[in-house]
Structure formats: C-alpha cells, structure tokens
Coordinates of C-alpha atoms and ligand atoms in Angstrom, one line a residue:
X1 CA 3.7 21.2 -27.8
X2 CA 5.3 17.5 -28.9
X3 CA 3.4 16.1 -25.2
X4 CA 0.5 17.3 -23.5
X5 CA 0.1 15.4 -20.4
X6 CA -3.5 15.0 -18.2
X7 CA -3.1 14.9 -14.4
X8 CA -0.1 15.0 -11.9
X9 CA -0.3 12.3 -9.9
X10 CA 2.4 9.8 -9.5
X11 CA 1.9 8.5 -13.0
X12 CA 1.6 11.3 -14.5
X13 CA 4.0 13.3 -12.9
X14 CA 6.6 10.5 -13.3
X15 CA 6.6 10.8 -17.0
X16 CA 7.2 14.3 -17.1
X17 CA 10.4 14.2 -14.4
X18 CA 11.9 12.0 -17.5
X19 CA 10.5 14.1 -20.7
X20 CA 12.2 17.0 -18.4
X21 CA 15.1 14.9 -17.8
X22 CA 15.2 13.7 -21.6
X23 CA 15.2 16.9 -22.7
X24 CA 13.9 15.8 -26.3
X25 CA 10.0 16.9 -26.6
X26 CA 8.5 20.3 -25.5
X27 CA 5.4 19.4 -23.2
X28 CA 3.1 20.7 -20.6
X29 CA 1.5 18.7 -18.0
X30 CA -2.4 20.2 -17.6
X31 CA -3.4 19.5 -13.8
X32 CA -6.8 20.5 -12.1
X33 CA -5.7 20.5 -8.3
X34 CA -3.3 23.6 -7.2
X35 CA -0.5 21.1 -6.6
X36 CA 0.9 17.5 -7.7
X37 CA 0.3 13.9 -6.2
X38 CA -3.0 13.3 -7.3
X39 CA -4.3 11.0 -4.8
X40 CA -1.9 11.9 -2.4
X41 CA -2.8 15.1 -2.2
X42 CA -6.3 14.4 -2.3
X43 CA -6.5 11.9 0.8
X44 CA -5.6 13.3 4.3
X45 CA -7.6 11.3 6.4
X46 CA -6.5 10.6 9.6
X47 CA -4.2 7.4 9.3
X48 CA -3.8 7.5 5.3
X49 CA -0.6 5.9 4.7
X50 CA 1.0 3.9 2.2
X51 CA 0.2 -0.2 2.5
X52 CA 2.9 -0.5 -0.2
X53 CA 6.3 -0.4 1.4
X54 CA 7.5 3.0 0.7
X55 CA 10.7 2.2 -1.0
X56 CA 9.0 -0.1 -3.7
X57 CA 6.3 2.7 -4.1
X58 CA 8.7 5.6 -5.0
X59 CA 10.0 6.0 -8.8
X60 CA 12.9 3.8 -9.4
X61 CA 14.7 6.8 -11.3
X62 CA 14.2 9.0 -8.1
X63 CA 14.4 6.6 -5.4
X64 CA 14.8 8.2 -1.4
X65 CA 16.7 7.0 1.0
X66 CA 14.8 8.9 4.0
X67 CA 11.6 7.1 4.1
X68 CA 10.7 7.3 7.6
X69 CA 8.8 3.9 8.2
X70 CA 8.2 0.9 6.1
X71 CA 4.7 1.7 5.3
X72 CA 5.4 6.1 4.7
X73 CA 2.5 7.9 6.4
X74 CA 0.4 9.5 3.0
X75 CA 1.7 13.2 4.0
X76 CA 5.4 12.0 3.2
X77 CA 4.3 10.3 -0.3
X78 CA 3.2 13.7 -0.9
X79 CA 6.2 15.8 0.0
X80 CA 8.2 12.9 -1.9
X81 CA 6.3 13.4 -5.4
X82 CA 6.3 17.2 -4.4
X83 CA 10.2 16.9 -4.0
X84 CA 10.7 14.9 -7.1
X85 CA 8.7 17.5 -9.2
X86 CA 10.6 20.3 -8.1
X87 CA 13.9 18.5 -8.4
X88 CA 13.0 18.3 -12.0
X89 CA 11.9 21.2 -12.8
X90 CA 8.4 20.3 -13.7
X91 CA 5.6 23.0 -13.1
X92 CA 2.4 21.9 -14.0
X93 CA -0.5 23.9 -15.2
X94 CA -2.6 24.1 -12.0
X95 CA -6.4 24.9 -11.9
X96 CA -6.2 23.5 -15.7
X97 CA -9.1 21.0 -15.5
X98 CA -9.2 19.2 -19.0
X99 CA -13.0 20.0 -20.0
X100 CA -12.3 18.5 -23.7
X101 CA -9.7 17.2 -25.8
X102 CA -10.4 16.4 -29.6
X103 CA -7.9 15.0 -32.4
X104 CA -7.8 16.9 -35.6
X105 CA -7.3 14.5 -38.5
X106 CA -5.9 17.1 -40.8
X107 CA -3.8 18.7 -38.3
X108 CA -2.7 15.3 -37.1
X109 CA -2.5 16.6 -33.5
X110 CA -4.7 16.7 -30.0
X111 CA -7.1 20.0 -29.6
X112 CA -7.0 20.5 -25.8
X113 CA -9.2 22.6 -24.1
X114 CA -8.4 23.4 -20.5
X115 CA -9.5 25.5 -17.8
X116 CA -6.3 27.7 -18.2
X117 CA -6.4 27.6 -21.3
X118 CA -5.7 25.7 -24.8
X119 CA -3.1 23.1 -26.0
X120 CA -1.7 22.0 -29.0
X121 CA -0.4 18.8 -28.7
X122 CA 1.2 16.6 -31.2
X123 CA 0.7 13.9 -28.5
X124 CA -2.0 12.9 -25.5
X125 CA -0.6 11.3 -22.8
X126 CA -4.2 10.8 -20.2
X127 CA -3.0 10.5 -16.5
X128 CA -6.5 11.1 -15.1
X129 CA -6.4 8.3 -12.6
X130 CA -8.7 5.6 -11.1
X131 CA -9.2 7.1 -7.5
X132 CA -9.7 10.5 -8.8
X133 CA -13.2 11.1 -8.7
X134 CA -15.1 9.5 -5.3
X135 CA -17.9 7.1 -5.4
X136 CA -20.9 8.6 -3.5
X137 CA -23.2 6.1 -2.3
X138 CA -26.3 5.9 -3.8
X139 CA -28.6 6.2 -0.9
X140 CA -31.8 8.0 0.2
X141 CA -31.5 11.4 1.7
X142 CA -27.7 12.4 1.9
X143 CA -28.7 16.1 1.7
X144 CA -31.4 15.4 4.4
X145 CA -28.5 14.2 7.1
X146 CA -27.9 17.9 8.7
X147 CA -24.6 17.6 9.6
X148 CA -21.3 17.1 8.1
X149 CA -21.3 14.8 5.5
X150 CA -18.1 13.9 3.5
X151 CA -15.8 11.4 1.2
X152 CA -12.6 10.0 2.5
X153 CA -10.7 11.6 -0.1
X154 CA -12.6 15.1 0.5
X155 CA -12.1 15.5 4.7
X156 CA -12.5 18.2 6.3
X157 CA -10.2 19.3 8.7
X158 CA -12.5 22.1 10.0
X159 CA -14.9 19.5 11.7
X160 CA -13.7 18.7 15.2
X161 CA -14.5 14.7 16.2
X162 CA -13.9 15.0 19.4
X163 CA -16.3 13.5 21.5
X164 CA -18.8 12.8 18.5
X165 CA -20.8 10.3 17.3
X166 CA -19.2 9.6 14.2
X167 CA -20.4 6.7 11.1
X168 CA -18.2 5.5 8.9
X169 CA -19.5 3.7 5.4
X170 CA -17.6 1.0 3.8
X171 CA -14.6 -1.2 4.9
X172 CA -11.7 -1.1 2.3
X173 CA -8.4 0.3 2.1
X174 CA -8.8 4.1 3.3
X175 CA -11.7 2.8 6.2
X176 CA -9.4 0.4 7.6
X177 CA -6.9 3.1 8.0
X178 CA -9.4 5.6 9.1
X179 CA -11.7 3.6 11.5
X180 CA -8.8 3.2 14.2
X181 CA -7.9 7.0 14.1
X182 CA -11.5 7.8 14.6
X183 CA -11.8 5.5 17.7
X184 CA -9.4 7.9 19.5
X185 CA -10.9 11.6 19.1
X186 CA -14.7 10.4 18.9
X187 CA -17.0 9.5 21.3
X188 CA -18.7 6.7 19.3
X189 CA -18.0 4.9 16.0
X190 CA -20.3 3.4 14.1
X191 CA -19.0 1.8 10.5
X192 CA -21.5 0.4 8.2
X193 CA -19.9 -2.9 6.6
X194 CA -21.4 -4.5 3.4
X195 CA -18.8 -7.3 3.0
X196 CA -16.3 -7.9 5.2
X197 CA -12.6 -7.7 3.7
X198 CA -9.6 -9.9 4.7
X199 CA -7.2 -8.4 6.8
X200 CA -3.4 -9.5 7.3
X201 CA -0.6 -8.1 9.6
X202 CA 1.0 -4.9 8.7
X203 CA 3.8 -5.0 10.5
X204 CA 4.8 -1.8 10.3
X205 CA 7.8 0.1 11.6
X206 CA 9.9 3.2 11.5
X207 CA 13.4 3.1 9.9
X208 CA 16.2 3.8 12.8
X209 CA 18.6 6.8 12.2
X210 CA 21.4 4.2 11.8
X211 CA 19.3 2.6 8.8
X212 CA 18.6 6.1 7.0
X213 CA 22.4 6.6 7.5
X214 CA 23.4 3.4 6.1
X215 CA 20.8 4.3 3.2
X216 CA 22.1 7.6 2.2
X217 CA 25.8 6.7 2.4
X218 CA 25.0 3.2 0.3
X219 CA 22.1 3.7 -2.6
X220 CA 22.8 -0.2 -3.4
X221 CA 21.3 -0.6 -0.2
X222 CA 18.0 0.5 -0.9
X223 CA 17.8 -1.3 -4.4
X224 CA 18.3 -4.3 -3.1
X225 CA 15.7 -4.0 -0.4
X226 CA 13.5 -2.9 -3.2
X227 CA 14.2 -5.7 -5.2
X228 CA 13.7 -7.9 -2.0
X229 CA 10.2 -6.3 -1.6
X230 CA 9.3 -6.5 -5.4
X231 CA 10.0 -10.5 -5.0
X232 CA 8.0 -10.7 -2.0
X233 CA 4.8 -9.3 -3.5
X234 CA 5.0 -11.5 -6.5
X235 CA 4.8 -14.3 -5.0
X236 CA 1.7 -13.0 -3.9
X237 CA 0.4 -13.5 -7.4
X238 CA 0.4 -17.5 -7.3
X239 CA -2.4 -16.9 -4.4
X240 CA -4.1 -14.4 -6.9
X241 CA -4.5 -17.5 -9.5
X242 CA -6.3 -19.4 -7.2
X243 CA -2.7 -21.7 -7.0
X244 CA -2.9 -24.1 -3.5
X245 CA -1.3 -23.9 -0.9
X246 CA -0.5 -20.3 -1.6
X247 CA -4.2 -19.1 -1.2
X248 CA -4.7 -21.6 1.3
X249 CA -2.0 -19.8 3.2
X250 CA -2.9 -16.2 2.7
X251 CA -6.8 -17.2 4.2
X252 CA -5.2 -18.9 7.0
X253 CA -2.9 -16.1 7.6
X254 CA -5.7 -13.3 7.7
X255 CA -7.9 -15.6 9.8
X256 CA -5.5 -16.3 12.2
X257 CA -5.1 -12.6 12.7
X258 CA -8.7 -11.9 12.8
X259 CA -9.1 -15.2 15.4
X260 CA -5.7 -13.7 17.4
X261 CA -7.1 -10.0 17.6
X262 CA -11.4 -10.5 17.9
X263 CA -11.7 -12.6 21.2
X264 CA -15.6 -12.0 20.7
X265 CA -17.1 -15.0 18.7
X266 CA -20.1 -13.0 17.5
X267 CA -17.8 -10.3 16.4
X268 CA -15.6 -12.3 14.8
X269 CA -18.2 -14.4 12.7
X270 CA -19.6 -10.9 11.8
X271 CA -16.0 -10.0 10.5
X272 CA -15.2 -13.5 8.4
X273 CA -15.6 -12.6 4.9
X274 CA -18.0 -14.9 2.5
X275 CA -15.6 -14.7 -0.4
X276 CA -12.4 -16.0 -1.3
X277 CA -9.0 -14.1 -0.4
X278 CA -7.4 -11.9 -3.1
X279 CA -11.2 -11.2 -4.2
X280 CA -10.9 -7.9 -3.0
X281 CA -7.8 -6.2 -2.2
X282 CA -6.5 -7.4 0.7
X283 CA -5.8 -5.2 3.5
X284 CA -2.9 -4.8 5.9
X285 CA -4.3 -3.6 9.4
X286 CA -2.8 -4.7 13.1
X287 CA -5.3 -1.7 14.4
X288 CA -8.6 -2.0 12.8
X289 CA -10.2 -5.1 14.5
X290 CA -8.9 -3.8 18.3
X291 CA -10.6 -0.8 17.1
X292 CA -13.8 -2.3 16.2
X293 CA -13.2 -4.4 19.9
X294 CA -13.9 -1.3 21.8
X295 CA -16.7 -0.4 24.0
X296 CA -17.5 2.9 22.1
X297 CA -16.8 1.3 18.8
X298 CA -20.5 -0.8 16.6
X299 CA -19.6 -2.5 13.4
X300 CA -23.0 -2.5 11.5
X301 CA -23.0 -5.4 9.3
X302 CA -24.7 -4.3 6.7
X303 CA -25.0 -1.6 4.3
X304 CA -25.9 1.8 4.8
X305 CA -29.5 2.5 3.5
X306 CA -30.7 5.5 3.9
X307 CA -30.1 9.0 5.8
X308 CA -33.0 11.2 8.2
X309 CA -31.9 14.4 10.0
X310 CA -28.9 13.3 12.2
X311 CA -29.2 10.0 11.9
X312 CA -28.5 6.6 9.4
X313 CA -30.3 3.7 8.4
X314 CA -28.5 0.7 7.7
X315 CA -30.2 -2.0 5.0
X316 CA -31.0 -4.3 8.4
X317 CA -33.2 -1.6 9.1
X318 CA -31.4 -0.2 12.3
X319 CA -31.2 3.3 13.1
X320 CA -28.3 5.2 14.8
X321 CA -28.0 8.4 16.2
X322 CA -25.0 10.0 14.4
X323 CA -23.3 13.8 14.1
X324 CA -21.0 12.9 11.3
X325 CA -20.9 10.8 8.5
X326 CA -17.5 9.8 6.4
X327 CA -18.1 8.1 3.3
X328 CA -14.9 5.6 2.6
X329 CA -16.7 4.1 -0.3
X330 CA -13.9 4.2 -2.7
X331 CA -13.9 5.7 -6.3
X332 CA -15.4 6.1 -9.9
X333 CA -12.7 3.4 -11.2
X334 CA -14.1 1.4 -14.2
X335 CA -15.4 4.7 -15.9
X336 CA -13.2 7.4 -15.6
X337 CA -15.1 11.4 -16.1
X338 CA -12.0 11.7 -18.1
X339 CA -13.2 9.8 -20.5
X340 CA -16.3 11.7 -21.6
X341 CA -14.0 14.6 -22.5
X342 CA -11.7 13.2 -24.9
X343 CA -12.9 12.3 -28.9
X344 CA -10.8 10.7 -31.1
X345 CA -11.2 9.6 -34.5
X346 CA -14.9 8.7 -34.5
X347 CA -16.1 8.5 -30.7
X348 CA -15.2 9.8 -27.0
X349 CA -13.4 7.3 -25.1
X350 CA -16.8 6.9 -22.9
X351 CA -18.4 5.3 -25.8
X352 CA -15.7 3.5 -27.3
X353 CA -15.7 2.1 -23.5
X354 CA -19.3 1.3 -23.2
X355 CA -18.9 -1.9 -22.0
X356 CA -15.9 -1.2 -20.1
X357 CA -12.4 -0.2 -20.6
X358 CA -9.9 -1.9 -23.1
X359 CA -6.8 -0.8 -24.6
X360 CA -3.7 -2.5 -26.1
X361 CA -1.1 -3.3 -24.1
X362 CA -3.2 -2.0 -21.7
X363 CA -2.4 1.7 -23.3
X364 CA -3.0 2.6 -26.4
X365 CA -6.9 2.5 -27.6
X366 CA -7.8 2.1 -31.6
X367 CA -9.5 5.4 -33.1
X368 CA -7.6 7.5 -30.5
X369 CA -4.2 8.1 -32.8
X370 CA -1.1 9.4 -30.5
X371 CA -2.8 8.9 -27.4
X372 CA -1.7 6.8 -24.3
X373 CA -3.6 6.2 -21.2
X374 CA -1.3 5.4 -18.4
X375 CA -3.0 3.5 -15.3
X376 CA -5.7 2.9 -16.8
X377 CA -7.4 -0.2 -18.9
X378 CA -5.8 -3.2 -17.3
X379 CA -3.2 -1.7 -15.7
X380 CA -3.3 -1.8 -12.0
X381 CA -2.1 -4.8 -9.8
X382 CA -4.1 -6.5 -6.6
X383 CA -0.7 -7.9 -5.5
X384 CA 2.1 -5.5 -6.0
X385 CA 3.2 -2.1 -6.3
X386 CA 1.1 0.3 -8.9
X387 CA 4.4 1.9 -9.5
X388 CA 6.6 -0.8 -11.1
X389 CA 3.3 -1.0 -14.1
X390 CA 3.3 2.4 -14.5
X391 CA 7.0 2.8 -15.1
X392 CA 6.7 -0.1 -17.0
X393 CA 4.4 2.0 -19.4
X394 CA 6.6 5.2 -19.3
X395 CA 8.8 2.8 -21.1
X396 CA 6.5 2.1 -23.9
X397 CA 5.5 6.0 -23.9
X398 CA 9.0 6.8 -24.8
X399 CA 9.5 4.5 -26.9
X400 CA 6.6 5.3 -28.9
X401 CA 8.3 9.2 -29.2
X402 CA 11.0 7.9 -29.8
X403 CA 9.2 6.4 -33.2
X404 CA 7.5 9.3 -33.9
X405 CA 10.5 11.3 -34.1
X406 CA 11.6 12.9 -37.0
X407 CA 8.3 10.9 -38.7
X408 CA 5.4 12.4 -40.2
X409 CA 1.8 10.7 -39.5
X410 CA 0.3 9.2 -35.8
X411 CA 0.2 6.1 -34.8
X412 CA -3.0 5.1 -34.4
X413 CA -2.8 0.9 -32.5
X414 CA -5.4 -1.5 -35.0
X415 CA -8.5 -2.7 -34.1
X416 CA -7.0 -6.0 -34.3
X417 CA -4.7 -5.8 -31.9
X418 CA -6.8 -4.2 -29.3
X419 CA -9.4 -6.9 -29.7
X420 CA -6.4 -10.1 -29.6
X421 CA -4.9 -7.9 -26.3
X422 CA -8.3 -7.7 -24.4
X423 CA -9.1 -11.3 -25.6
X424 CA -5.5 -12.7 -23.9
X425 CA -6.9 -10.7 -21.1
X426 CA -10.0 -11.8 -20.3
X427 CA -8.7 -15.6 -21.1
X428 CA -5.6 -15.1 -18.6
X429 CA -8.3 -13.4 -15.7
X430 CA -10.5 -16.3 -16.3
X431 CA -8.6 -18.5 -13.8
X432 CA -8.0 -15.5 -11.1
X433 CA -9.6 -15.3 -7.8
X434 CA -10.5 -11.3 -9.1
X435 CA -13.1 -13.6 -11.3
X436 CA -14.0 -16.8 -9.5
X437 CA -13.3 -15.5 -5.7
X438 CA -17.2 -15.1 -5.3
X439 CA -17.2 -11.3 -4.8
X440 CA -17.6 -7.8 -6.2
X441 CA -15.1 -5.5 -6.7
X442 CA -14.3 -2.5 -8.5
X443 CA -11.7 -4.1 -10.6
X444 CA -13.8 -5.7 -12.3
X445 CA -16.7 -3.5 -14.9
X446 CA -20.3 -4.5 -13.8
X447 CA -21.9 -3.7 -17.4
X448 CA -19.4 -7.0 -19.3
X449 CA -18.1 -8.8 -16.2
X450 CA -14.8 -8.7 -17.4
X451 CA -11.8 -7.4 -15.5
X452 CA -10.9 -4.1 -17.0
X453 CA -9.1 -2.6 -14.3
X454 CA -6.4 -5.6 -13.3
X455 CA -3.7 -6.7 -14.9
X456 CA -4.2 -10.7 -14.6
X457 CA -0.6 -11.5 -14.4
X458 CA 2.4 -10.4 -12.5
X459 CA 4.5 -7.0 -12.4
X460 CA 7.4 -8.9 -14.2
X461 CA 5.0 -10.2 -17.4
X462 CA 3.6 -6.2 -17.5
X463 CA 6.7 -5.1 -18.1
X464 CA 8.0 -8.3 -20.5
X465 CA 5.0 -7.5 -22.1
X466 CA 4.4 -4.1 -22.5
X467 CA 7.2 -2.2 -21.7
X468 CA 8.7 -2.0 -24.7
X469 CA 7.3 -0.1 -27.7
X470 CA 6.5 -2.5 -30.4
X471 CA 5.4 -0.9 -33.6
X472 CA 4.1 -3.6 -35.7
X473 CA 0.5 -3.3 -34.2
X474 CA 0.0 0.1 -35.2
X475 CA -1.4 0.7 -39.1
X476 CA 0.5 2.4 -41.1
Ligands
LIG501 P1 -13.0 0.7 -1.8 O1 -11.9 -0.3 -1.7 O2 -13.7 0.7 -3.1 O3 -14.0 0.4 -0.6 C1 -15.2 1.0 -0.6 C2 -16.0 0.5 0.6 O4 -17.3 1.1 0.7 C3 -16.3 -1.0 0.4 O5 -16.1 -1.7 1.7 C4 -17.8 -1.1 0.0 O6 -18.4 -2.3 0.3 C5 -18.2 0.1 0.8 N1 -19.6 0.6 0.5 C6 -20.0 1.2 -0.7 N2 -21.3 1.6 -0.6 C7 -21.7 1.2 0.7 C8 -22.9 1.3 1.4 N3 -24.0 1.9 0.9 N4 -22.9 0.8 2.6 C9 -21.9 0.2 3.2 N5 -20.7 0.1 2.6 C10 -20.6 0.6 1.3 O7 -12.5 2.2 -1.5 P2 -11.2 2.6 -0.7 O8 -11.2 2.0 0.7 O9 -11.2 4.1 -0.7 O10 -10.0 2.1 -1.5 C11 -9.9 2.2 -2.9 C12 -8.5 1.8 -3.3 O11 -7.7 2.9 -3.0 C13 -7.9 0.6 -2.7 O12 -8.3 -0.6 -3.2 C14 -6.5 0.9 -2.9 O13 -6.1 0.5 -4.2 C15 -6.4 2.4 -2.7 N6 -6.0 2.7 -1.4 C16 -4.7 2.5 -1.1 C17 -4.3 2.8 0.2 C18 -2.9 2.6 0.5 O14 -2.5 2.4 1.6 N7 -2.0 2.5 -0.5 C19 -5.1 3.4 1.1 C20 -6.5 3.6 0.8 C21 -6.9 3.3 -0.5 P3 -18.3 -3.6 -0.7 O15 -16.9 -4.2 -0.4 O16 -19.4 -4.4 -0.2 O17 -18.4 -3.1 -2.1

C-alpha cells in the first residue's frame, strides 16, 4: 500500500473520502470498531449531540444540506460520516485493531501489524483519536459497586433507568448533555461535581422544511451560513487570550444564565466556577441547571471518592444510596494507547512523548519518517470547530504525497524544527486562559505543564500555518 491509515473517525475517515476521491495512492484504512465515526459511534448516551453547529462540523468537501437542527443530535453525525463513507466508496478494515506498527529503515516503509492482518505501507497516516479510549476514575472499589457500572462513551442500553437511583461522575461536555436526560426516566439523580464548568445558552433549534428546501435547491446557502458560523466562533478566540472585554463578556454571559436559570442561592454558589472562563471548555446547556433544580435531582459538590456495595462516597465524605453509576469523566487525551504501539526510527511514540505530546506543525514527529498524526499534538481547538484543523491537515497530508511522488527516500521532519514549532507553541499558549485561567484541564499534559493538546491560536492561523506542505523542514 502507498497509505495505511489508523482509525475511522471523522479525521480519519475524511482523508480517505479524498485519497478515494484522488484516486492517486493505493491505501487501506485499519479500524478496530465494526463501523466508522469513531466517537460518534462510540457515544450514544441519552442527549449526545453535537455543541458544534452541525453545518460547520460536517467536511467541507461533503457538506449536507439536511441537517435537522442546529446542534445535529450525535446519531445523525453518525449516519452523516456513515453516508459520506459509503458515498465514497471507502470500506475500512473493521475489527483491525493496530497492536504494532514499526518502520523498516531498509525497506523505507511502515510494518503494520493488525488484528486482521498485516500492512505494508509506504506511508502511516495515525487517526487514533483523543476521546478514543475513556478515563476511568481512579477510585476505591469500582468492582465492589454491585450494580451497573459504566463510561459515557460505553452505555448500555440493556439497563433500564426508570425509576432508579442513578449517579453521575463528572460535569463536562457529555454530563451536561446526559444529566438532563437522566432527570426524566430515573427516579433520583445524584452527579458528583469536582469543579464546576461554565455554561452558556445553547439555543438550539430544528431547521424548518422550508429551510432544508431552500438548502438543497441553493448549496451557496449553506456555505455561507458556514462561513457565518466559522466567523462567529473565532471571535471566540480573543476571549481565549485572556483579551478584555471579550472574556469579560463571555463570564457575564454564562453567569447571567446560571443567575436566570438557578433561583436557589445555595445552589447557585455551589454551581459558580472558581476558574476563569475558556479554562475549561465551555459548555452550551439551556437544560442542565433546571435539571439539577429538580426535587429528585442532588448535585454533590465534590468528587467521587470511593465505591461500597450499592452505594458512592463522595471526597466530602457523604454517602448515597445508588443502583447505577455512569462515569462521564472524559478520555485518555494527552497520551494516546496508540502511541505505545508505533516505533519509529529509534523509540515508540510513547517515549519520544514522555513528557507529553509534540509534533511539527502539529503533525509530523522527528524519528518517525512518513508518518502523520492527524488530531493529535496541538491540534484541537477550545473555541471552534475540530473539523476546519483537521481538514486543515489533510491539506498538508496531501501535500506531502504529493512530494513523495515519483521520489525515492521518506521524509523524516528535523529535530530542529520540531523543537522551534513546540517552542512557538508553548510561547504563543503562554498568554491563553488554557494556561493562566486557574484550572485543570485535559488539554493541557500534567507531567510538563505545557499545552499539548490545543492549538493556542485560531482556526484561520492553523490553516495559514500548517496547511500547506512545506518541505524545507524535513532532512534530506
Ligand atoms: P471531560 O470534559 O474530560 O469531563 C470529565 C469530567 O469528569 C470533569 O467534570 C471532571 O472533573 C470529572 N471527573 C473526573 N474524575 C472525577 C471524580 N473522581 N469525581 C468527580 N468528577 C470527576 O469529559 P467529557 O465530558 O466526556 O468531554 C470530553 C470532550 O469530549 C469535551 O471536552 C469535548 O471536546 C468532547 N465532547 C463534545 C461533545 C459535543 O457536543 N461535541 C459532547 C461531549 C463531549 P474536573 O473538571 O474537576 O476534572
């Protein structure tokens, strides 16, 4: 194979609908899950949903013109990616976990061991993800619970919540979304809360039949509503670098929400967050504090500590009575499994990453020669749509075989230029709220500190300035 892709989630799978479309390079995309959409397919939590609006998170090359709300429910993101996929003709390898991938130095190609087999690959293109693998909690007793215990992104539609005494661990992104669903089937809630996040207005809505129509008959429509939403969201970066009055204005808006929809003073001190705004991703939510107003509903402000037969332990030492527990405590970001499993020219990525990831131009890693990680090192936004940064580095991807072609040798990106790239990085996320907002947060690596997860700028500076294949870093 010229391209052997790892994972078929949205980034993944987007390169390969335009290697397929291309035509150029053989390839095979290896994927471990029996379909595409990685975390799409993973989460089906009651209430997952895009907080992206749907027609900015959807492949600009493959853009849809049915999207049923602003903010797509997450079982339509799937059958989109599914759709795109199929209109393509792309047909991963399913069940074809990656359990090693090595580079040959004589062969000057990838050795990739999979679960369905090997691959030869001239190039490694890693798509592995950052919420991939959950985070489990690291507290006493989870096997000692007795009842259903599981991860947001693992649920198990086989256990029925009506009427039960449900917990819920963590308040980010998928518990916000979660928590109010809950409140309807079960007969009490209880969600453990560490730190309390920032919530603004979601303002969803569906699309009217007269909109879709307008859509469909008009594509220039929906591109310039995307563009419209791609402008909004970056000028949410100008709050992200701590710039006044924009972060004034993004705090005020969120507490105004939380002061609007949490009557209860006690409840509402418990729910004010201790860090700045933008710290942590900021979630969109006109359901979660009503929720968490209800008679049948206890936030616990404080982590969860421990677990006994049918029942939790918070760290404040209080004990509730529960029948099942959901863990929505987020995922194994800042180091990837994948990463263990692939060596290049002297280390596996794991080590080379010891202290935490780095690439250049936030894809390409020195000692790992025809290899590109997509979403990964520095490559994920707090303010704006994932998408738009990983298209941005299909561009460099195939620009890079575009180089290749027709040449002998890899390209293998200098040590230099990895180490300038990850110093501009850690000098531009120096001034960000993701550093200085007072907070901890999974985009940044506990072992260094540094932000490896981020990138510190905006969508539009990712793409100026990496979305282009530039040769001249690469030795010879
Ligand atoms: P997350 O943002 O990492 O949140 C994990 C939560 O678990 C945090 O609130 C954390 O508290 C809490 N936690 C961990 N251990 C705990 C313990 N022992 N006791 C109490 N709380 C504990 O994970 P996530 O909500 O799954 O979201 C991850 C990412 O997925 C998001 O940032 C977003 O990028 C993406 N996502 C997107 C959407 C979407 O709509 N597009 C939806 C869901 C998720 P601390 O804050 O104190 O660490």
């Amino acid at each position: 194979m010229d391209v052997a892709v790892v994972g078929a989630g949205i980034a993944g799978l987007g390169l390969a609908v335009l290697l397929a479309r291309r035509g150029r390079e053989s390839f095979v995309v290896l994927e471990r899950g029996d379909d595409v959409g990685g975390t799409w397919r993973d989460n089906r939590y009651p209430g997952v949903a895009c907080d992206v609006p749907s027609h900015l998170y959807s492949y600009s090359f493959a853009p849809r013109a049915d999207w049923s709300r602003v903010f797509a429910p997450g079982a339509e993101v799937q059958e989109y990616l599914r759709a795109t996929a199929r209109a393509a003709g792309v047909r991963p390898w399913f069940g074809a976990e990656v359990t090693d991938a090595r580079w040959d130095e004589d062969a000057g190609c990838w050795h990739v061991t999979s679960r369905r087999g090997p691959v030869r690959a001239r190039v490694l293109v890693l798509a592995g993800g950052r919420l991939s693998d959950p985070r489990l909690p690291d507290v006493e007793g989870l096997d000692a619970f007795g009842g259903p215990v599981f991860h947001s992104a693992r649920w198990d539609p086989s256990v029925d919540l009506a009427g039960k005494r449900v917990g819920v661990v963590g308040t980010g992104a998928s518990a916000v979304q979660l928590v109010p669903e809950l409140a309807r089937t079960a007969g009490r809630v209880v969600v453990f809360q560490r730190s309390a996040p920032y919530v603004v207005p979601r303002q969803d809505r569906a699309y009217s039949d007269a909109e879709r129509a307008a859509f469909r008959a008009d594509p220039q429509l929906v591109r310039r509503l995307r563009e419209e939403q791609f402008a909004q969201m970056e000028r949410g970066h100008a709050a992200r670098r701590l710039v006044r009055p924009d972060v004034e204005a993004l705090r005020e808006r969120a507490l105004a929400h939380l002061a609007a929809q949490v009557p209860d003073a006690r409840l509402r001190a418990l729910l004010t967050p201790d860090h700045e705004v933008g710290c942590k991703r900021v979630l969109l939510s006109d359901e979660f504090y009503p929720a968490l107003g209800e008679p049948h509903v206890d936030l616990e402000p404080a982590a969860l500590q421990r677990l006994e037969p049918g029942a939790a332990v918070s760290a404040a030492g209080r004990r509730f009575g529960l029948d099942v527990l959901v863990l929505a405590t987020g995922f194994r970001s800042t180091r990837p499994l994948w990463a263990q499993r692939v060596r290049g020219r002297r280390s596996t990525l794991a080590e080379h990453w010891r202290d935490g990831m780095t690439a250049h131009a936030s894809t390409v890693v020195h000692g790992f020669p025809n290899m590109f990680v997509l979403d990964g090192p520095n490559a994920s936004l707090g303010h704006n749509s994932a998408v738009h940064v990983i298209e941005s580095q299909f561009g460099y991807v195939l620009g890079a075989l575009d180089h290749l072609a027709g040449r002998a040798g890899a390209l293998e990106v200098s040590e230099r230029a990895e180490r300038e790239y990850t110093r501009e990085i850690d000098e531009r996320a120096r001034s960000t709220v993701w550093l200085r907002g007072g907070c901890t947060s999974w985009y940044v690596d506990a072992r260094s500190g540094r932000l490896t997860l981020l990138w510190p700028g905006t969508a539009t500076e990712f793409r100026e300035r990496n979305g282009v294949f530039d040769p001249a870093p690469f030795a010879a």
